[in-house]
Coordinates of C-alpha atoms and ligand atoms in Angstrom, one line a residue:
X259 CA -6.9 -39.3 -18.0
X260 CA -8.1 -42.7 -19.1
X261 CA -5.3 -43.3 -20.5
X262 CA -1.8 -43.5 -19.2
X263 CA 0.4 -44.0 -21.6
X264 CA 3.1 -41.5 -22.1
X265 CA 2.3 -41.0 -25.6
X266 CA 5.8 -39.7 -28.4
X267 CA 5.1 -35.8 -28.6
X268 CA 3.8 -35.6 -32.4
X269 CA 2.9 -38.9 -32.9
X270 CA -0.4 -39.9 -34.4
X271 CA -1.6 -41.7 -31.1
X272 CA -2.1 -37.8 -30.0
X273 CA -6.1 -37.5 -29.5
X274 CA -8.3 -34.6 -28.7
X275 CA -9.2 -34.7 -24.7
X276 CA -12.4 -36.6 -23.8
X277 CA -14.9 -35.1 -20.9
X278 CA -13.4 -38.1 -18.6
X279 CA -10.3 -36.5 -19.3
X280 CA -10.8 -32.9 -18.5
X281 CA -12.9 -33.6 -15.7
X282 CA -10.3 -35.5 -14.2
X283 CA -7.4 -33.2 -15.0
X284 CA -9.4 -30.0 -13.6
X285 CA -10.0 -31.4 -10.7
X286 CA -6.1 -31.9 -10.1
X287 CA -5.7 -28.2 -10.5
X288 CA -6.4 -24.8 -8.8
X289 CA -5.8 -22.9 -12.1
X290 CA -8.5 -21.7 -14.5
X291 CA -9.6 -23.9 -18.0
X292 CA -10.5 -22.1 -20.9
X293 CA -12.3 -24.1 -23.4
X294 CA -13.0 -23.4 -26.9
X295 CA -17.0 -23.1 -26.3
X296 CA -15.6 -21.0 -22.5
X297 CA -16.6 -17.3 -22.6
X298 CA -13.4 -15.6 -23.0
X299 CA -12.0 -18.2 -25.2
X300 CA -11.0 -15.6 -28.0
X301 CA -9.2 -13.3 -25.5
X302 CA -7.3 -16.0 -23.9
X303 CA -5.8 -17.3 -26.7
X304 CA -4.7 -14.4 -28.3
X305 CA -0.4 -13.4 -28.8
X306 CA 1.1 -10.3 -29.1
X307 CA 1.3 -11.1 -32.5
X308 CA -0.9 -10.7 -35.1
X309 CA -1.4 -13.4 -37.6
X310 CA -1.2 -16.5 -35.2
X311 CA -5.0 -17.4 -35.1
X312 CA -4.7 -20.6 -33.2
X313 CA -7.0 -22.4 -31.7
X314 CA -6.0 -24.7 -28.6
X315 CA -7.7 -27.3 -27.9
X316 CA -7.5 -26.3 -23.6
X317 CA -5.9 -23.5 -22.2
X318 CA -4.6 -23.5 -18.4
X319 CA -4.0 -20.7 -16.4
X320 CA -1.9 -22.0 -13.8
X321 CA -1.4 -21.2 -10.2
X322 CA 1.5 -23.4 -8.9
X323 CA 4.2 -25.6 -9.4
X324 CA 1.6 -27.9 -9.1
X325 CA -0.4 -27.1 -11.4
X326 CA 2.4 -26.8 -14.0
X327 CA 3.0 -30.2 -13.2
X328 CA -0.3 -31.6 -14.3
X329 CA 0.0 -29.6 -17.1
X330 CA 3.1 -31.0 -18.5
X331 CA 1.6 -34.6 -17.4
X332 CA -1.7 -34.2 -19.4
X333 CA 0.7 -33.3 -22.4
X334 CA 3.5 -36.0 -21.7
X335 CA 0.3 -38.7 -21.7
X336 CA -2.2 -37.5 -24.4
X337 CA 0.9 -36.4 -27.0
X338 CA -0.9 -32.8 -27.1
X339 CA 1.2 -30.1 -28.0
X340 CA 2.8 -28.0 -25.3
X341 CA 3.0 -24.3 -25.8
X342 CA 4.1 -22.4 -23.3
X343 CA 3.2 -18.7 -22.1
X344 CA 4.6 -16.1 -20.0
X345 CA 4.0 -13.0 -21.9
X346 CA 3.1 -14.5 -25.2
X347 CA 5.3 -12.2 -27.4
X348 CA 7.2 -15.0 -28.7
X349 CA 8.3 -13.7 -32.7
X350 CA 7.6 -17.1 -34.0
X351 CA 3.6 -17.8 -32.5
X352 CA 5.0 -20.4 -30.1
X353 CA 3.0 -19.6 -27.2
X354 CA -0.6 -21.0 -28.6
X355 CA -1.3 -23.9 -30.7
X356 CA -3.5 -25.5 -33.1
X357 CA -5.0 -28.5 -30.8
X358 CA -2.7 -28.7 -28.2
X359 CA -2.7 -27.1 -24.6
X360 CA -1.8 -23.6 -23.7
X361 CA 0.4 -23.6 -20.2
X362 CA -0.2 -20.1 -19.3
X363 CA 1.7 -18.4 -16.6
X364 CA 0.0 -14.9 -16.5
X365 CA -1.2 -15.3 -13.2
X366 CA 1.9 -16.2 -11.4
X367 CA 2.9 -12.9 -10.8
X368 CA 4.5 -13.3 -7.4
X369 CA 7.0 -10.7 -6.2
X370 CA 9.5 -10.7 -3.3
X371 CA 12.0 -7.8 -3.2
X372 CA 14.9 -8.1 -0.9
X373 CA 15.4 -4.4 -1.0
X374 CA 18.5 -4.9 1.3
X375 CA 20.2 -7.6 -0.4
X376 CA 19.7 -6.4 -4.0
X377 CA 17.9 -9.8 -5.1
X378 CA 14.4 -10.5 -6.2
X379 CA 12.4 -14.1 -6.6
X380 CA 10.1 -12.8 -9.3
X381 CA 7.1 -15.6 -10.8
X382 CA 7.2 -15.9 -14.4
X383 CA 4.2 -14.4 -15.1
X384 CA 5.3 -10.7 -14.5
X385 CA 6.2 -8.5 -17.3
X386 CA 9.0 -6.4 -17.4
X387 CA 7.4 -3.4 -17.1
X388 CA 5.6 -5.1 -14.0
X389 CA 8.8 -6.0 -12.1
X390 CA 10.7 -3.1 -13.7
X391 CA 8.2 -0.7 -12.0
X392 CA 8.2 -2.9 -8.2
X393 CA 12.2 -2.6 -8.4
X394 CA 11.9 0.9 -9.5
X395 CA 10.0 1.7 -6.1
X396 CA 12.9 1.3 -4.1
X397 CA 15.4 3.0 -6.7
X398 CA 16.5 -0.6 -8.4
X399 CA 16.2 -2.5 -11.9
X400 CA 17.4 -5.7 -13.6
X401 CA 17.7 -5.1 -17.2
X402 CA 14.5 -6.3 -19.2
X403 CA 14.5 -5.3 -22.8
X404 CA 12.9 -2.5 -24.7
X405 CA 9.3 -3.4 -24.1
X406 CA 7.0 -3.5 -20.7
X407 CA 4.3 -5.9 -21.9
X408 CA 7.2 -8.9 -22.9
X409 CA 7.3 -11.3 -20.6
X410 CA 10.2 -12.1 -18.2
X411 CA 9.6 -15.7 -18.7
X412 CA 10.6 -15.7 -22.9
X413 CA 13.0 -12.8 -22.5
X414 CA 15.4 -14.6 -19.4
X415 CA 15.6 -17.9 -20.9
X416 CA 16.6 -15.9 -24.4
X417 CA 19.2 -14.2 -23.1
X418 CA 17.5 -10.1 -22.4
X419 CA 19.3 -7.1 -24.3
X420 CA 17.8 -4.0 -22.6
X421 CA 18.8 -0.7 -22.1
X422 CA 21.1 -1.7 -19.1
X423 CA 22.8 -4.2 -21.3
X424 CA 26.3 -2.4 -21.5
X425 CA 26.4 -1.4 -17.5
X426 CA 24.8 -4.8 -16.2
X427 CA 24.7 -7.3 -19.0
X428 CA 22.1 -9.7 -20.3
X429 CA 19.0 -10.3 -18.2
X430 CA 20.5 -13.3 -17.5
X431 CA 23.8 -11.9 -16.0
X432 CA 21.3 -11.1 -13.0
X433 CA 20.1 -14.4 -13.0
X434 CA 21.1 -15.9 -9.6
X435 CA 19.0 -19.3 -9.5
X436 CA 15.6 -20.4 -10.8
X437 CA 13.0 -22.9 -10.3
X438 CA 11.9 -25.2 -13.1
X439 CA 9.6 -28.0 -13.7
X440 CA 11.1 -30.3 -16.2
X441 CA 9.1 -32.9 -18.5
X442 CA 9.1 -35.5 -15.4
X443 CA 6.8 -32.9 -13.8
X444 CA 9.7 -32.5 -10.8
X445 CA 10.3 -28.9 -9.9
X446 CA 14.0 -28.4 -9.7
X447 CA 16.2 -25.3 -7.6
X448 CA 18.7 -24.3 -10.4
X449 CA 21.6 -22.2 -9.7
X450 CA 25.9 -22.6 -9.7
X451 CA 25.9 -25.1 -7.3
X452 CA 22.4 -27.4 -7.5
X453 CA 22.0 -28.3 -11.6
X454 CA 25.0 -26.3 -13.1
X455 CA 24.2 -27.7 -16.1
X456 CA 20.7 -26.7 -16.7
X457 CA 21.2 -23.5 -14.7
X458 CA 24.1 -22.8 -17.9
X459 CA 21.3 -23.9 -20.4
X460 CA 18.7 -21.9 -19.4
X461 CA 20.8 -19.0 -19.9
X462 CA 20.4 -18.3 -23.5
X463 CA 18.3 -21.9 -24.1
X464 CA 14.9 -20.8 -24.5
X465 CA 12.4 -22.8 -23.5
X466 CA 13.9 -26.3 -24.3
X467 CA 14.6 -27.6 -21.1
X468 CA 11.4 -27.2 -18.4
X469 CA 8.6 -24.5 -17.1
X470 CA 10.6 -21.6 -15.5
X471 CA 8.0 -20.8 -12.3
X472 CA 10.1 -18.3 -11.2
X473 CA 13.8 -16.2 -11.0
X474 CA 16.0 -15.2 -8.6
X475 CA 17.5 -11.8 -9.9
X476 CA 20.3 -9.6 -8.9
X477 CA 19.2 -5.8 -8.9
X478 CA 21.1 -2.6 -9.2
X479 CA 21.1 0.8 -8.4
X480 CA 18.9 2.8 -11.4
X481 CA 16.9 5.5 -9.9
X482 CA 16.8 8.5 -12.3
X483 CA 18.2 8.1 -15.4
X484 CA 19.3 10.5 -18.8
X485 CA 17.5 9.5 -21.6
X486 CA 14.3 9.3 -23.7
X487 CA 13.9 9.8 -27.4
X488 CA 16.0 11.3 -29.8
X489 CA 15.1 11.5 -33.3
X490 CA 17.8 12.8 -36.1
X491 CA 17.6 13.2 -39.7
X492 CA 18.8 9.5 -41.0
X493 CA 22.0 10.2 -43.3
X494 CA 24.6 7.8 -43.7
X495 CA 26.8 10.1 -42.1
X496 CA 24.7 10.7 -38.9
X497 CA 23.8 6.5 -38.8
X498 CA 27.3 5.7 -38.9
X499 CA 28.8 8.6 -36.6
X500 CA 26.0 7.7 -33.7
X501 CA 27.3 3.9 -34.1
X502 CA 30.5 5.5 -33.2
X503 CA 30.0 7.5 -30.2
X504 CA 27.6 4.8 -28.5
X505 CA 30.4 2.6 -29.0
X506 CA 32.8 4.7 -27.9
X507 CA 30.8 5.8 -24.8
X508 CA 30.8 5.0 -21.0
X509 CA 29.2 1.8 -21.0
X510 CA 26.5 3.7 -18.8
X511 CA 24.9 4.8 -22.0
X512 CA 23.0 1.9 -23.6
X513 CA 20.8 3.1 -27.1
X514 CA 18.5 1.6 -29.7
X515 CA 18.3 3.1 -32.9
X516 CA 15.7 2.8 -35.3
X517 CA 16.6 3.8 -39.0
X518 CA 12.7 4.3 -40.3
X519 CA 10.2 5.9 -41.8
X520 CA 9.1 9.1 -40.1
X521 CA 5.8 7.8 -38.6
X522 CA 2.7 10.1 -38.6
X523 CA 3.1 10.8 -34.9
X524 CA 1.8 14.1 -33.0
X525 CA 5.3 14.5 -31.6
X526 CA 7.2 14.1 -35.0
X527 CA 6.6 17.5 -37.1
X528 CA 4.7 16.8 -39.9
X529 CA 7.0 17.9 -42.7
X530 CA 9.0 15.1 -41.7
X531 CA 6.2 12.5 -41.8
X532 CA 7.4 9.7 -44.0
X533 CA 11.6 10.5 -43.9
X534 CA 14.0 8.4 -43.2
X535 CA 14.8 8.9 -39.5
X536 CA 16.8 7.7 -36.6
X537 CA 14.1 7.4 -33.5
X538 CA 16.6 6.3 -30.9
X539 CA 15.9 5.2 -27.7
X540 CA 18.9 6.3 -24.9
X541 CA 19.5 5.6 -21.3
X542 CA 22.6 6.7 -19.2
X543 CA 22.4 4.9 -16.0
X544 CA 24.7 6.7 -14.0
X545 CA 25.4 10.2 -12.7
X546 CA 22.8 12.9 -14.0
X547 CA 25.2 15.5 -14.9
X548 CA 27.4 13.2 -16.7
X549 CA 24.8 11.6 -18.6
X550 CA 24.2 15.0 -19.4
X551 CA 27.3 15.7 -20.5
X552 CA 27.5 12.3 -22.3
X553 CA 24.4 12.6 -24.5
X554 CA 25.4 16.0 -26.1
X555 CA 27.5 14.2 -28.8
X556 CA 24.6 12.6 -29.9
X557 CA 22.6 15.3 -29.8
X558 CA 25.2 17.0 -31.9
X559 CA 25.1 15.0 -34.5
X560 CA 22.8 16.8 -36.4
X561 CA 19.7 19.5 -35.4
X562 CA 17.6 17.1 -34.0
X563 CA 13.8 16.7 -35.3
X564 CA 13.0 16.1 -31.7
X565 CA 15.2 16.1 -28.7
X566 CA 13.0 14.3 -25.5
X567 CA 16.4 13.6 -24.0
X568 CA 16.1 14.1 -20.2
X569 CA 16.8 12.7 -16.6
X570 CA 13.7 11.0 -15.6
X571 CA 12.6 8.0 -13.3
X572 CA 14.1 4.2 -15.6
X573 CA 10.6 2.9 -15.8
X574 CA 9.4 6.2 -18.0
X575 CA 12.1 4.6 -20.5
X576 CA 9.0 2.1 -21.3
X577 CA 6.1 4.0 -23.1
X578 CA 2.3 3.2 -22.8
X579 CA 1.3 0.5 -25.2
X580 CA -2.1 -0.4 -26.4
X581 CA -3.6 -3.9 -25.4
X582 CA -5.2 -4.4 -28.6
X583 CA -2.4 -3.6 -31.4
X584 CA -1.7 -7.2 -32.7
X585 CA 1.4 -6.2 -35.6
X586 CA 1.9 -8.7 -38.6
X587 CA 5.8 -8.5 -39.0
X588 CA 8.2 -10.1 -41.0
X589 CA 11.9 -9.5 -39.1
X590 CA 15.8 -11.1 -39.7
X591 CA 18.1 -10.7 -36.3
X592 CA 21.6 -10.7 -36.7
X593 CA 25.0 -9.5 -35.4
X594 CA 27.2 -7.2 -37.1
X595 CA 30.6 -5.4 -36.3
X596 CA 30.5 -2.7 -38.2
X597 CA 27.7 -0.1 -39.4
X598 CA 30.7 2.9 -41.1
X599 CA 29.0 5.0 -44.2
X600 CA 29.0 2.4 -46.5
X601 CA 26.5 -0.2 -44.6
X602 CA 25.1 3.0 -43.5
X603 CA 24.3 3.8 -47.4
X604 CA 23.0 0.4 -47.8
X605 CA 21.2 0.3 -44.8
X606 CA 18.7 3.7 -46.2
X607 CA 18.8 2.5 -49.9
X608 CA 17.0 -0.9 -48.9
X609 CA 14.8 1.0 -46.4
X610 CA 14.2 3.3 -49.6
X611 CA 13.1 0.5 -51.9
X612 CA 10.4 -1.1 -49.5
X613 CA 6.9 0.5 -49.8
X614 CA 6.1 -1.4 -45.9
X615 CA 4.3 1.7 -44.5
X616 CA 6.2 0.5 -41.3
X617 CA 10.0 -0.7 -42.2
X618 CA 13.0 -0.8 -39.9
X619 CA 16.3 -1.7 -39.2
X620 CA 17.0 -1.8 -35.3
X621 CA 20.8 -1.2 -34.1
X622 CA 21.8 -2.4 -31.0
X623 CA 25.2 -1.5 -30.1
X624 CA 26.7 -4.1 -27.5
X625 CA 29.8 -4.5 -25.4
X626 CA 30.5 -3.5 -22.0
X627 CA 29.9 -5.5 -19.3
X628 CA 27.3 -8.6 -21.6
X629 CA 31.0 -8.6 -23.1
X630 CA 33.1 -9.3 -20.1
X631 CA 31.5 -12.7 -19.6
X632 CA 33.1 -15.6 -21.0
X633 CA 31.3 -16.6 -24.0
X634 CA 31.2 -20.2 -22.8
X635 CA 29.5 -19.2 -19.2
X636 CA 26.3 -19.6 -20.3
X637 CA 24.4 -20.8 -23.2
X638 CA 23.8 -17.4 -25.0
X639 CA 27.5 -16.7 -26.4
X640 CA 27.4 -13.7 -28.5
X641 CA 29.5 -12.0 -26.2
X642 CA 32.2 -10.4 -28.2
X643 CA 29.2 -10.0 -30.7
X644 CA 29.5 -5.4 -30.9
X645 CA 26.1 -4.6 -32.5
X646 CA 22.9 -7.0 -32.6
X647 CA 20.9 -5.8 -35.9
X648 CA 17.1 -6.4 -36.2
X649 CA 15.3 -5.6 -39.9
X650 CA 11.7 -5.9 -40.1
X651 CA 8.4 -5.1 -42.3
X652 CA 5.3 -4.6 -40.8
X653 CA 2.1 -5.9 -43.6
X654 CA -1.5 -5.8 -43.4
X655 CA -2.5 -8.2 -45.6
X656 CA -1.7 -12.0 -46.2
X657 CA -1.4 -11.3 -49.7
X658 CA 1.5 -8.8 -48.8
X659 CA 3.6 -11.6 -46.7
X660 CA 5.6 -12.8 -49.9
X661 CA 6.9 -9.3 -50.8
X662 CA 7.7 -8.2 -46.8
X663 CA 9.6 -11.8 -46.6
X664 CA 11.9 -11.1 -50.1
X665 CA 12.6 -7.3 -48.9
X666 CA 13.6 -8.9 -45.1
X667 CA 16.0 -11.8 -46.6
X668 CA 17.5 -9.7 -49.1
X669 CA 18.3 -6.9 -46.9
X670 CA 19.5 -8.9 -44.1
X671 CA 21.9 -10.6 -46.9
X672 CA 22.9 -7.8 -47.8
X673 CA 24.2 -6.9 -43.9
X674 CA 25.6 -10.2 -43.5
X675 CA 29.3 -9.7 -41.7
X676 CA 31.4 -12.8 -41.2
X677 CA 29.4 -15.1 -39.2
X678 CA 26.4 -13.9 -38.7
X679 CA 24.9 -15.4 -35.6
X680 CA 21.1 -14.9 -34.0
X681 CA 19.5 -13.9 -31.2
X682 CA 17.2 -16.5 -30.3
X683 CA 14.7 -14.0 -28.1
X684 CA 14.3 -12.4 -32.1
X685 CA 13.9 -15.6 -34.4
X686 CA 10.5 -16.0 -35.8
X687 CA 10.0 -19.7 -37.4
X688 CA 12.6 -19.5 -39.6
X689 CA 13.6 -23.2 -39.5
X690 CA 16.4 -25.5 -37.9
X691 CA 19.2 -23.7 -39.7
X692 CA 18.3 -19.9 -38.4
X693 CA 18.6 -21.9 -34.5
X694 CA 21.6 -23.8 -35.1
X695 CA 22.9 -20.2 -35.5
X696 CA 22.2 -18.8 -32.5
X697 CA 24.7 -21.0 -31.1
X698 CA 28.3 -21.9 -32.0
X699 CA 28.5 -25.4 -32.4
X700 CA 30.0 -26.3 -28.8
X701 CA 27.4 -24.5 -27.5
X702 CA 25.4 -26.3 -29.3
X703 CA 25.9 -29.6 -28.8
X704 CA 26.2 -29.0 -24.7
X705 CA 22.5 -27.9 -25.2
X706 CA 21.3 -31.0 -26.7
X707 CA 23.5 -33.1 -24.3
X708 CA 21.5 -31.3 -21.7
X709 CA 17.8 -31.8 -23.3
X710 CA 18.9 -35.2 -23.7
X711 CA 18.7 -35.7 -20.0
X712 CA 15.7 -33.4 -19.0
X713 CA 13.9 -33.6 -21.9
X714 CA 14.6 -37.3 -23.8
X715 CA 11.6 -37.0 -25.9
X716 CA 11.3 -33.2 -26.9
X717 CA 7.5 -32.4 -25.0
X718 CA 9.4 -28.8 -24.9
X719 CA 9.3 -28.7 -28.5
X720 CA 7.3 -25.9 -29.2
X721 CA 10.2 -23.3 -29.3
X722 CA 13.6 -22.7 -30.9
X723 CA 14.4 -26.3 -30.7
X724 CA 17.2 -27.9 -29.7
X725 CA 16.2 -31.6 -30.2
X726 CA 18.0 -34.0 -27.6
X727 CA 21.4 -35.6 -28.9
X728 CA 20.9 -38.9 -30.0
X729 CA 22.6 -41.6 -27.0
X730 CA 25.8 -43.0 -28.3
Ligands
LIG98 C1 7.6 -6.0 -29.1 C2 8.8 -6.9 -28.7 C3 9.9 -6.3 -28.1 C4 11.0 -7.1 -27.7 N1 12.1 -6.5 -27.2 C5 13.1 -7.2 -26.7 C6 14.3 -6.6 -26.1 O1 14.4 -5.4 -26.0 N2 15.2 -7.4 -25.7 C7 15.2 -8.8 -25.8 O2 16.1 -9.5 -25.4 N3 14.1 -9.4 -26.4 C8 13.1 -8.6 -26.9 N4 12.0 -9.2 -27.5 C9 12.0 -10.7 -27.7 C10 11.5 -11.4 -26.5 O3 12.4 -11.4 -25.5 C11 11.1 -12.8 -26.9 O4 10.1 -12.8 -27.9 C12 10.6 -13.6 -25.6 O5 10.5 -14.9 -25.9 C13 9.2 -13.1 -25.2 O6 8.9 -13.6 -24.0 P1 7.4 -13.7 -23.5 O7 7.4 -14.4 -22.2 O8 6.7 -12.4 -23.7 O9 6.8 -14.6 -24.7 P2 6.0 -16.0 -24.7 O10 5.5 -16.0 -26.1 O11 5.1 -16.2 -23.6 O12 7.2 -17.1 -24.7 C14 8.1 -17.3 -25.7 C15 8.7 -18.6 -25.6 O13 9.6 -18.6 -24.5 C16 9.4 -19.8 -23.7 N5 8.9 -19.5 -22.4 C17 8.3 -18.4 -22.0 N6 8.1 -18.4 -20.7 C18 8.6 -19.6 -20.3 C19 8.7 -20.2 -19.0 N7 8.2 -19.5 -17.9 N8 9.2 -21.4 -18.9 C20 9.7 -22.0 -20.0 N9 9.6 -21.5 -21.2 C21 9.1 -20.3 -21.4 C22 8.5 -20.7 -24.5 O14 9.2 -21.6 -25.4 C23 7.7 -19.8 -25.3 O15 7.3 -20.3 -26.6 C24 10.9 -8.5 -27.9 C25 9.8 -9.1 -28.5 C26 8.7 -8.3 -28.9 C27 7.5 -8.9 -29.5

């Protein structure tokens, strides 16, 4: 760099790299450069996402610690903006930039089982269907979320609500220790005992506060499991009554039910193409008998349209996805305490009045044992929150954006329960306010006290952000 100044993230002195630069810089680092004139250019910076057509100005694909480092130095010093990528599935396009440099991790995919001791140090890079199916190999999980191809790196530091969340908790309730390099570029050991603070804000923090490199989890026992899909007809009866027996379950059972339109599937019949359904997602993780025996009331609560309900190996759980679908969504996350007939009812009249071809409105139920930890133990603190809600519309077109965006806001108003609250692993850019709720205000303000210290001048900014507290 010819310049080394440490330059205020955002501030006008920011300025494109020169060749000087980026021949320096690259040969500091093992990883890959992707330039915009680089073959593969287009493929490398491409989200999950739809709609986010950025273009970074460089994109790294890191190999180290190391590498990281220079990474976060080249930002600190030109003012570039940082975004950073595990699995690039972040809801709000923060993983690539318009200008700035990508930091991506997908090729730290490092693995080390300790089949024995139940613990694995797992690189950020790795999805969750990735380590999800190395753990599975020796009969154990740590629970990841709905979705193989998310990254562990954005779902840990959000918090993780999978299908183990009532047996084990939050991804995060696995976390032992991690390593992170903060803005100073020093690669820290985070755990109870070395950096209590960040290892608490890192917990629920997002990526505020350094580069996670990699996590130490805990892993269970989860070899075969009962579960699959189960679609019902959607009737406010049958919404509300599954609400009730998932909550009033063995916290084995962990579901996810979509209230949507039928979709024109081969496995759905086609006289029900376009219905309001329930496709719910179910896993017991326990006993195969008495999952058995513990799915039947769901089964019973109406004939169901299709019944894949089965014991079967915990990575099946996670379908086949396609690398190139790229979805334009509009989504509102929230948590609720109560879905009886009447939110039920309100629940299939807004899905009725939206013409989305793709509409949907996701219920988590919660509790068990992500409600046995102290809400103040780590940053996320919905604990005693009993059903995370997700509404979304799915759009083609730019043009449809305003409509999708008036049917999301006024149905998610319209579910509104007491506080509200957010789950900052679902936020899309949906300003300062929608963050500020994803923590209590205690919360809160630890989390800035904390990026205060490790991150003074917000490089991390790229994210939900919590900007560091002003010094008194
Ligand atoms: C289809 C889909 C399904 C989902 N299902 C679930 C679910 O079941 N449960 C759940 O809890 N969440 C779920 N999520 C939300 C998901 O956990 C978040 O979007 C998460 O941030 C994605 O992580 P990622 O690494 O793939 O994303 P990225 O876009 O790579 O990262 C998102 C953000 O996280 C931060 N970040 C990522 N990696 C690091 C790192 N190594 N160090 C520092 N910061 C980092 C950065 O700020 C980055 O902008 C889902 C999202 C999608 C799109």
């Amino acid at each position: 760099m010819a310049d080394n100044r440490q330059v205020a993230p955002g501030s006008d002195l920011a300025k494109p790299l020169d060749e000087a630069a980026i021949r320096e810089f690259s040969s500091k680092v093992r990883g890959e450069l992707i330039r915009p004139r680089d073959d593969g250019y287009d493929e490398a910076r491409t989200v999950f996402y739809g709609g986010f057509d950025r273009r970074p100005e460089l994109i790294v694909r890191v190999k180290d610690a190391t590498d990281i480092s220079h990474v976060i130095a080249l930002a600190r010093e030109s003012g570039l903006e940082l975004a950073v990528r595990s699995g690039g599935h972040s809801v709000a396009g923060h993983s690539t930039t318009d200008g700035g440099v990508v930091l991506d991790l997908s090729e730290m995919k490092n693995l080390e089982l300790d089949v024995e001791g139940h613990t694995a140090w797992a690189q950020t890079g790795l999805t969750a269907g990735e380590y999800t199916a190395a753990a599975a190999a020796h009969g154990l999980a740590t629970g990841c979320g709905d979705t193989g191809s998310v990254g562990i790196g954005g779902i840990t530091l959000g918090g993780g609500v999978g299908y183990l969340v009532r047996k084990h908790g939050l991804t995060i309730d696995d976390l032992i220790s991690a390593e992170i390099v903060t803005a100073d570029g020093e690669l820290l050991r985070v755990d109870s005992e070395s950096h209590p603070d960040l290892f608490w804000a890192i917990r629920g923090g997002g990526g505020n506060f350094g580069v996670a490199t990699r996590f130490q989890f805990r892993l269970h026992e989860v070899d075969e499991i009962v579960g699959g899909m189960l679609i019902l007809p959607a009737t406010p009866e049958v919404i509300a009554s599954f609400v009730a027996e998932a909550e009033a379950a063995p916290e084995e059972l962990s579901t996810i039910a979509n209230v949507m339109v039928a979709p024109p599937m081969p496995f759905v019949p086609a006289e029900v193409h376009g219905q309001l359904i329930i496709m719910a997602m179910v896993v017991y993780a326990g006993e195969v008998d008495e999952g058995e025996r513990v799915v039947a009331p769901l089964r019973a609560l109406a004939e169901p349209i299709v019944d894949m309900l089965k014991p079967m190996p915990y990575p099946e759980i996670y379908p086949p996805e396609e690398d190139d679908f790229h979805p334009t969504a509009v989504a509102r996350t929230m948590f609720i305490d109560t879905i009886d007939r009447d939110v039920s009812q309100s629940i299939l009249e807004h899905l009725r009045a939206s013409d989305a071809p793709m509409r949907v409105a996701q219920i988590r139920v919660l509790g068990g044992a992500m409600a046995r930890v102290p809400a103040e133990a780590t940053a996320f603190a919905h604990r005693s929150s009993r059903i995370m809600m997700n509404v979304a519309a799915f759009y083609e077109s730019t043009e449809e954006r305003a409509a999708r965006e008036a049917w999301v806001s006024h149905f998610a108003a319209a579910l509104r329960q007491g506080e509200g609250g957010a789950y900052v692993g679902f936020l899309g850019e949906e300003g300062e306010e929608r963050v500020r709720e994803a923590y209590p205000e205690s919360i809160w303000d630890r989390l800035a006290e904390i990026k205060r210290r490790y991150d003074p001048t917000n490089l991390f900014r790229l994210n939900q952000n919590i900007p560091p507290a002003i010094e008194q």
